[in-house]
PDB file of C-alpha atoms in Angstrom:
ATOM      1  CA  MET A 159     -38.071   4.343  38.405  1.00  0.00           C
ATOM      2  CA  GLU A 160     -35.178   2.065  39.346  1.00  0.00           C
ATOM      3  CA  ASN A 161     -33.989   1.992  35.737  1.00  0.00           C
ATOM      4  CA  GLN A 162     -34.048   5.790  35.622  1.00  0.00           C
ATOM      5  CA  LYS A 163     -31.942   5.956  38.792  1.00  0.00           C
ATOM      6  CA  LEU A 164     -29.509   3.409  37.339  1.00  0.00           C
ATOM      7  CA  THR A 165     -29.229   5.406  34.118  1.00  0.00           C
ATOM      8  CA  GLY A 166     -28.501   8.509  36.162  1.00  0.00           C
ATOM      9  CA  ARG A 167     -25.770   6.720  38.106  1.00  0.00           C
ATOM     10  CA  GLU A 168     -24.250   5.370  34.915  1.00  0.00           C
ATOM     11  CA  LYS A 169     -24.256   8.832  33.377  1.00  0.00           C
ATOM     12  CA  LYS A 170     -22.559  10.288  36.445  1.00  0.00           C
ATOM     13  CA  ARG A 171     -20.006   7.477  36.456  1.00  0.00           C
ATOM     14  CA  ASN A 172     -19.247   8.055  32.779  1.00  0.00           C
ATOM     15  CA  GLN A 173     -18.759  11.765  33.382  1.00  0.00           C
ATOM     16  CA  ARG A 174     -16.328  11.111  36.237  1.00  0.00           C
ATOM     17  CA  THR A 175     -14.524   8.492  34.187  1.00  0.00           C
ATOM     18  CA  GLN A 176     -14.013  11.037  31.415  1.00  0.00           C
ATOM     19  CA  ILE A 177     -12.654  13.540  33.942  1.00  0.00           C
ATOM     20  CA  VAL A 178     -10.064  10.981  35.061  1.00  0.00           C
ATOM     21  CA  ILE A 179      -9.158  10.101  31.454  1.00  0.00           C
ATOM     22  CA  LYS A 180      -8.653  13.754  30.521  1.00  0.00           C
ATOM     23  CA  ALA A 181      -6.633  14.379  33.689  1.00  0.00           C
ATOM     24  CA  SER A 182      -4.415  11.355  33.018  1.00  0.00           C
ATOM     25  CA  TYR A 183      -3.937  12.356  29.367  1.00  0.00           C
ATOM     26  CA  LYS A 184      -2.831  15.842  30.427  1.00  0.00           C
ATOM     27  CA  LEU A 185      -0.324  14.459  32.944  1.00  0.00           C
ATOM     28  CA  PHE A 186       0.933  11.736  30.610  1.00  0.00           C
ATOM     29  CA  LEU A 187       1.754  14.431  28.062  1.00  0.00           C
ATOM     30  CA  GLU A 188       3.479  16.590  30.643  1.00  0.00           C
ATOM     31  CA  LYS A 189       5.431  13.901  32.511  1.00  0.00           C
ATOM     32  CA  LYS A 190       5.273  10.728  30.384  1.00  0.00           C
ATOM     33  CA  ILE A 191       3.108   7.776  31.378  1.00  0.00           C
ATOM     34  CA  GLU A 192       5.850   6.047  33.361  1.00  0.00           C
ATOM     35  CA  SER A 193       6.524   9.093  35.538  1.00  0.00           C
ATOM     36  CA  ALA A 194       2.958  10.158  36.287  1.00  0.00           C
ATOM     37  CA  SER A 195       1.600   8.757  39.557  1.00  0.00           C
ATOM     38  CA  ILE A 196      -1.947   7.777  40.447  1.00  0.00           C
ATOM     39  CA  GLN A 197      -1.866  10.394  43.210  1.00  0.00           C
ATOM     40  CA  GLU A 198      -0.992  13.106  40.702  1.00  0.00           C
ATOM     41  CA  ILE A 199      -3.796  11.967  38.404  1.00  0.00           C
ATOM     42  CA  ALA A 200      -6.231  12.026  41.328  1.00  0.00           C
ATOM     43  CA  ASP A 201      -5.107  15.541  42.245  1.00  0.00           C
ATOM     44  CA  GLU A 202      -5.491  16.726  38.656  1.00  0.00           C
ATOM     45  CA  ALA A 203      -8.977  15.202  38.473  1.00  0.00           C
ATOM     46  CA  GLU A 204      -9.792  16.644  41.920  1.00  0.00           C
ATOM     47  CA  ILE A 205     -10.905  13.303  43.316  1.00  0.00           C
ATOM     48  CA  GLY A 206      -9.434  10.821  45.778  1.00  0.00           C
ATOM     49  CA  VAL A 207      -7.045   8.028  44.847  1.00  0.00           C
ATOM     50  CA  ALA A 208      -9.643   5.478  45.916  1.00  0.00           C
ATOM     51  CA  SER A 209     -12.066   6.987  43.416  1.00  0.00           C
ATOM     52  CA  VAL A 210      -9.510   6.658  40.618  1.00  0.00           C
ATOM     53  CA  TYR A 211      -9.180   2.953  41.375  1.00  0.00           C
ATOM     54  CA  ARG A 212     -12.948   2.681  41.378  1.00  0.00           C
ATOM     55  CA  TYR A 213     -12.896   3.523  37.669  1.00  0.00           C
ATOM     56  CA  PHE A 214      -9.544   2.025  36.626  1.00  0.00           C
ATOM     57  CA  THR A 215      -7.676  -0.955  38.007  1.00  0.00           C
ATOM     58  CA  ASN A 216      -4.239   0.345  37.013  1.00  0.00           C
ATOM     59  CA  LYS A 217      -2.360   3.035  35.122  1.00  0.00           C
ATOM     60  CA  GLY A 218      -2.152   0.887  32.008  1.00  0.00           C
ATOM     61  CA  GLU A 219      -5.933   0.983  31.626  1.00  0.00           C
ATOM     62  CA  MET A 220      -5.847   4.776  31.895  1.00  0.00           C
ATOM     63  CA  ALA A 221      -3.059   4.962  29.331  1.00  0.00           C
ATOM     64  CA  VAL A 222      -5.166   3.026  26.819  1.00  0.00           C
ATOM     65  CA  GLU A 223      -8.223   5.188  27.415  1.00  0.00           C
ATOM     66  CA  ALA A 224      -6.036   8.282  27.015  1.00  0.00           C
ATOM     67  CA  ALA A 225      -4.760   6.857  23.713  1.00  0.00           C
ATOM     68  CA  ILE A 226      -8.333   6.368  22.508  1.00  0.00           C
ATOM     69  CA  LEU A 227      -9.064   9.968  23.493  1.00  0.00           C
ATOM     70  CA  SER A 228      -5.988  11.076  21.543  1.00  0.00           C
ATOM     71  CA  TRP A 229      -7.080   9.217  18.398  1.00  0.00           C
ATOM     72  CA  GLU A 230     -10.606  10.604  18.748  1.00  0.00           C
ATOM     73  CA  SER A 231      -9.251  14.145  18.778  1.00  0.00           C
ATOM     74  CA  GLY A 232      -6.587  13.433  16.152  1.00  0.00           C
ATOM     75  CA  LEU A 233      -7.096  11.134  13.174  1.00  0.00           C
ATOM     76  CA  ASN A 234     -10.715  10.067  13.653  1.00  0.00           C
ATOM     77  CA  PRO A 235     -12.274  13.495  12.947  1.00  0.00           C
ATOM     78  CA  LEU A 236     -10.153  13.722   9.789  1.00  0.00           C
ATOM     79  CA  LEU A 237     -11.361  10.334   8.523  1.00  0.00           C
ATOM     80  CA  GLU A 238     -14.992  11.220   9.205  1.00  0.00           C
ATOM     81  CA  LYS A 239     -14.630  14.553   7.404  1.00  0.00           C
ATOM     82  CA  ILE A 240     -13.064  12.952   4.321  1.00  0.00           C
ATOM     83  CA  LEU A 241     -15.784  10.294   4.174  1.00  0.00           C
ATOM     84  CA  SER A 242     -18.460  13.002   4.284  1.00  0.00           C
ATOM     85  CA  GLU A 243     -16.936  14.824   1.325  1.00  0.00           C
ATOM     86  CA  GLU A 244     -17.587  13.108  -1.983  1.00  0.00           C
ATOM     87  CA  SER A 245     -14.552  14.554  -3.765  1.00  0.00           C
ATOM     88  CA  SER A 246     -12.025  13.896  -0.978  1.00  0.00           C
ATOM     89  CA  GLY A 247      -9.738  10.878  -1.157  1.00  0.00           C
ATOM     90  CA  ILE A 248      -6.258   9.686  -0.274  1.00  0.00           C
ATOM     91  CA  ALA A 249      -4.701  13.079  -1.010  1.00  0.00           C
ATOM     92  CA  ALA A 250      -6.908  14.634   1.680  1.00  0.00           C
ATOM     93  CA  LEU A 251      -5.913  11.878   4.100  1.00  0.00           C
ATOM     94  CA  MET A 252      -2.199  12.330   3.509  1.00  0.00           C
ATOM     95  CA  ASN A 253      -2.447  16.119   3.752  1.00  0.00           C
ATOM     96  CA  GLY A 254      -4.539  15.696   6.871  1.00  0.00           C
ATOM     97  CA  TYR A 255      -1.492  14.333   8.695  1.00  0.00           C
ATOM     98  CA  LEU A 256       0.180  17.679   8.025  1.00  0.00           C
ATOM     99  CA  ASP A 257      -2.759  19.534   9.551  1.00  0.00           C
ATOM    100  CA  ILE A 258      -2.653  17.341  12.646  1.00  0.00           C
ATOM    101  CA  PHE A 259       1.088  17.931  12.936  1.00  0.00           C
ATOM    102  CA  LYS A 260       0.546  21.691  12.923  1.00  0.00           C
ATOM    103  CA  GLU A 261      -2.659  21.892  14.954  1.00  0.00           C
ATOM    104  CA  ASN A 262      -2.482  18.923  17.339  1.00  0.00           C
ATOM    105  CA  PRO A 263       1.155  17.802  17.768  1.00  0.00           C
ATOM    106  CA  ASP A 264       0.227  16.186  21.086  1.00  0.00           C
ATOM    107  CA  PHE A 265      -1.384  13.403  19.042  1.00  0.00           C
ATOM    108  CA  PHE A 266       2.020  12.299  17.778  1.00  0.00           C
ATOM    109  CA  ARG A 267       3.754  13.094  21.055  1.00  0.00           C
ATOM    110  CA  TYR A 268       1.502  10.844  23.119  1.00  0.00           C
ATOM    111  CA  LEU A 269       1.259   8.018  20.606  1.00  0.00           C
ATOM    112  CA  GLU A 270       4.989   7.319  20.775  1.00  0.00           C
ATOM    113  CA  ASP A 271       5.074   7.329  24.577  1.00  0.00           C
ATOM    114  CA  PHE A 272       1.990   5.098  24.656  1.00  0.00           C
ATOM    115  CA  ASP A 273       3.486   2.518  22.292  1.00  0.00           C
ATOM    116  CA  ASN A 274       6.717   2.428  24.307  1.00  0.00           C
ATOM    117  CA  TYR A 275       4.870   2.060  27.613  1.00  0.00           C
ATOM    118  CA  ILE A 276       2.430  -0.638  26.481  1.00  0.00           C
ATOM    119  CA  SER A 277       5.182  -2.701  24.840  1.00  0.00           C
ATOM    120  CA  LYS A 278       6.941  -3.043  28.209  1.00  0.00           C
ATOM    121  CA  LEU A 279       3.918  -4.367  30.122  1.00  0.00           C
ATOM    122  CA  GLU A 280       3.894  -8.093  30.828  1.00  0.00           C
ATOM    123  CA  THR A 281       0.091  -8.217  30.668  1.00  0.00           C
ATOM    124  CA  PRO A 282      -1.776  -6.019  28.163  1.00  0.00           C
ATOM    125  CA  PRO A 283      -4.516  -3.870  29.723  1.00  0.00           C
ATOM    126  CA  LEU A 284      -8.048  -5.160  29.174  1.00  0.00           C
ATOM    127  CA  ALA A 285      -8.925  -1.914  27.402  1.00  0.00           C
ATOM    128  CA  MET A 286      -6.541  -2.881  24.577  1.00  0.00           C
ATOM    129  CA  GLU A 287      -9.362  -4.934  23.077  1.00  0.00           C
ATOM    130  CA  ARG A 288     -11.423  -1.781  22.665  1.00  0.00           C
ATOM    131  CA  TYR A 289      -8.374   0.081  21.384  1.00  0.00           C
ATOM    132  CA  GLU A 290      -7.710  -2.561  18.742  1.00  0.00           C
ATOM    133  CA  LYS A 291     -11.352  -2.516  17.642  1.00  0.00           C
ATOM    134  CA  MET A 292     -11.043   1.237  17.171  1.00  0.00           C
ATOM    135  CA  LEU A 293      -7.973   0.731  14.967  1.00  0.00           C
ATOM    136  CA  ILE A 294      -9.836  -1.877  12.912  1.00  0.00           C
ATOM    137  CA  ARG A 295     -12.650   0.611  12.437  1.00  0.00           C
ATOM    138  CA  GLN A 296     -10.088   3.164  11.259  1.00  0.00           C
ATOM    139  CA  ASP A 297      -8.763   0.699   8.691  1.00  0.00           C
ATOM    140  CA  GLU A 298     -12.313   0.213   7.421  1.00  0.00           C
ATOM    141  CA  MET A 299     -12.750   3.987   7.085  1.00  0.00           C
ATOM    142  CA  ILE A 300      -9.413   4.311   5.272  1.00  0.00           C
ATOM    143  CA  ASN A 301     -10.435   1.496   2.928  1.00  0.00           C
ATOM    144  CA  SER A 302     -13.657   3.374   2.154  1.00  0.00           C
ATOM    145  CA  ILE A 303     -11.634   6.491   1.391  1.00  0.00           C
ATOM    146  CA  LEU A 304      -9.318   4.412  -0.785  1.00  0.00           C
ATOM    147  CA  GLN A 305     -12.241   3.102  -2.812  1.00  0.00           C
ATOM    148  CA  LYS A 306     -13.050   6.648  -3.920  1.00  0.00           C
ATOM    149  CA  ASP A 307      -9.714   6.898  -5.721  1.00  0.00           C
ATOM    150  CA  VAL A 308      -9.878   3.307  -6.942  1.00  0.00           C
ATOM    151  CA  ASN A 309     -13.265   3.999  -8.542  1.00  0.00           C
ATOM    152  CA  ASN A 310     -12.066   7.115 -10.355  1.00  0.00           C
ATOM    153  CA  GLY A 311      -8.929   5.337 -11.614  1.00  0.00           C
ATOM    154  CA  THR A 312      -6.291   7.681 -10.200  1.00  0.00           C
ATOM    155  CA  LEU A 313      -4.254   5.043  -8.340  1.00  0.00           C
ATOM    156  CA  ARG A 314      -1.750   2.478  -9.545  1.00  0.00           C
ATOM    157  CA  THR A 315      -3.025  -1.079  -9.844  1.00  0.00           C
ATOM    158  CA  ASP A 316       0.289  -2.937  -9.795  1.00  0.00           C
ATOM    159  CA  ILE A 317       0.778  -2.723  -6.020  1.00  0.00           C
ATOM    160  CA  ASP A 318      -1.222  -3.554  -2.887  1.00  0.00           C
ATOM    161  CA  ILE A 319      -2.529  -0.058  -2.204  1.00  0.00           C
ATOM    162  CA  MET A 320      -3.922  -0.840   1.263  1.00  0.00           C
ATOM    163  CA  ALA A 321      -0.578  -2.266   2.381  1.00  0.00           C
ATOM    164  CA  TYR A 322       1.160   0.752   0.846  1.00  0.00           C
ATOM    165  CA  LEU A 323      -1.104   3.166   2.738  1.00  0.00           C
ATOM    166  CA  ASN A 324      -0.403   1.319   5.962  1.00  0.00           C
ATOM    167  CA  MET A 325       3.314   1.713   5.339  1.00  0.00           C
ATOM    168  CA  ALA A 326       2.891   5.360   4.349  1.00  0.00           C
ATOM    169  CA  GLY A 327       0.856   6.135   7.447  1.00  0.00           C
ATOM    170  CA  GLN A 328       3.438   4.488   9.686  1.00  0.00           C
ATOM    171  CA  ALA A 329       6.253   6.382   7.962  1.00  0.00           C
ATOM    172  CA  VAL A 330       4.521   9.754   8.334  1.00  0.00           C
ATOM    173  CA  ILE A 331       3.635   9.090  11.983  1.00  0.00           C
ATOM    174  CA  ALA A 332       7.200   7.958  12.772  1.00  0.00           C
ATOM    175  CA  MET A 333       8.689  11.084  11.213  1.00  0.00           C
ATOM    176  CA  ALA A 334       6.139  13.343  12.902  1.00  0.00           C
ATOM    177  CA  GLN A 335       6.960  11.733  16.250  1.00  0.00           C
ATOM    178  CA  LYS A 336      10.665  12.317  15.691  1.00  0.00           C
ATOM    179  CA  LEU A 337      10.102  15.965  14.813  1.00  0.00           C
ATOM    180  CA  VAL A 338       7.697  16.572  17.719  1.00  0.00           C
ATOM    181  CA  ASN A 339       9.453  14.586  20.452  1.00  0.00           C
ATOM    182  CA  ARG A 340      13.115  15.036  19.625  1.00  0.00           C
ATOM    183  CA  GLY A 341      13.206  18.192  17.537  1.00  0.00           C
ATOM    184  CA  ASN A 342      16.655  19.391  16.486  1.00  0.00           C
ATOM    185  CA  VAL A 343      19.172  16.803  17.645  1.00  0.00           C
ATOM    186  CA  VAL A 344      22.104  18.360  15.775  1.00  0.00           C
ATOM    187  CA  SER A 345      22.616  21.926  14.538  1.00  0.00           C
ATOM    188  CA  HIS A 346      22.179  20.764  10.934  1.00  0.00           C
ATOM    189  CA  ASP A 347      18.526  19.978  11.715  1.00  0.00           C
ATOM    190  CA  GLU A 348      17.848  23.668  12.285  1.00  0.00           C
ATOM    191  CA  ASP A 349      18.363  24.333   8.567  1.00  0.00           C
ATOM    192  CA  TYR A 350      15.006  22.755   7.733  1.00  0.00           C
ATOM    193  CA  ASP A 351      11.450  23.596   8.743  1.00  0.00           C
ATOM    194  CA  PRO A 352       9.828  20.510  10.354  1.00  0.00           C
ATOM    195  CA  SER A 353       6.504  21.080   8.605  1.00  0.00           C
ATOM    196  CA  GLU A 354       8.211  21.329   5.226  1.00  0.00           C
ATOM    197  CA  LEU A 355      10.154  18.121   5.823  1.00  0.00           C
ATOM    198  CA  LEU A 356       6.978  16.255   6.692  1.00  0.00           C
ATOM    199  CA  LYS A 357       5.223  17.773   3.672  1.00  0.00           C
ATOM    200  CA  MET A 358       8.017  16.508   1.395  1.00  0.00           C
ATOM    201  CA  LEU A 359       7.601  12.983   2.779  1.00  0.00           C
ATOM    202  CA  VAL A 360       3.823  13.093   2.342  1.00  0.00           C
ATOM    203  CA  GLU A 361       4.086  14.337  -1.244  1.00  0.00           C
ATOM    204  CA  THR A 362       6.704  11.721  -2.121  1.00  0.00           C
ATOM    205  CA  LEU A 363       4.606   8.893  -0.714  1.00  0.00           C
ATOM    206  CA  TYR A 364       1.443  10.125  -2.418  1.00  0.00           C
ATOM    207  CA  ASN A 365       3.023  10.735  -5.811  1.00  0.00           C
ATOM    208  CA  ASN A 366       4.344   7.178  -5.820  1.00  0.00           C
ATOM    209  CA  ILE A 367       0.842   5.671  -5.921  1.00  0.00           C
ATOM    210  CA  ILE A 368      -0.639   7.965  -8.564  1.00  0.00           C
ATOM    211  CA  LYS A 369      -0.885   6.698 -12.121  1.00  0.00           C
ATOM    212  CA  GLU A 370       1.514   8.464 -14.478  1.00  0.00           C
TER     213      GLU A 370
END
C-alpha cells in the first residue's frame, strides 16, 4: 500500500514538473532565458514560486529541461521515424531539417538562446548530464541511419562520413537559427526565400557525400 501511495506521489510530482518545464519553455521562447523570471514562470505554471524551487534549484536546470523538451519535439521524432522506415536514410534526415524549419521553427530559435545562456554559466546545471546523454543517443541513432546508406553503397568512402554529418548538421542548424532569429538584416536578404536558402544548403551538403 505504501509503495502504491509513493508511486502516486511520484506520478503527481512528474506531472507538475512537466507543467513547470512547459511553462518555462514558453516564457523562454517569448522573453529569452536571461529575461524570464522565476516569478513569471510560476505565474505561467499557476503555482507558487516556492513550488517551482521544490522541483528545480535554479533557472539553469529549467533551461536544460526545456532544451530536452525542445529536442524531443524537434529532431528526435524525425530520427525515430527514419529508423522505422527501411528505405529512409541520410537524405530523409537532411530533408527533415527543412520540415522542422517550416513546421517547428521554435526548435532552432530556442536552441541558440540555450547555447548562449549555458555557455555563460560558471557552473553547468546538473541536468546537463542527462542532456548530454540524450545527444549521445541521437548520435547513435544517426549512425544507425548512416549504416543504411553505407550498406547500399550510395555514400563516398574517402571521407569520415560521421564527422561530415556532424559538420553538416551544425551548418544547417546554424543557418536555420540565423534565418529564424535574425531574419532579414539588410534589404538584400528579402530577395531570397529563407526556406529555399536552407534547402540549397541541405542539397549541397548531401550531394557532396553521394558517390558520383
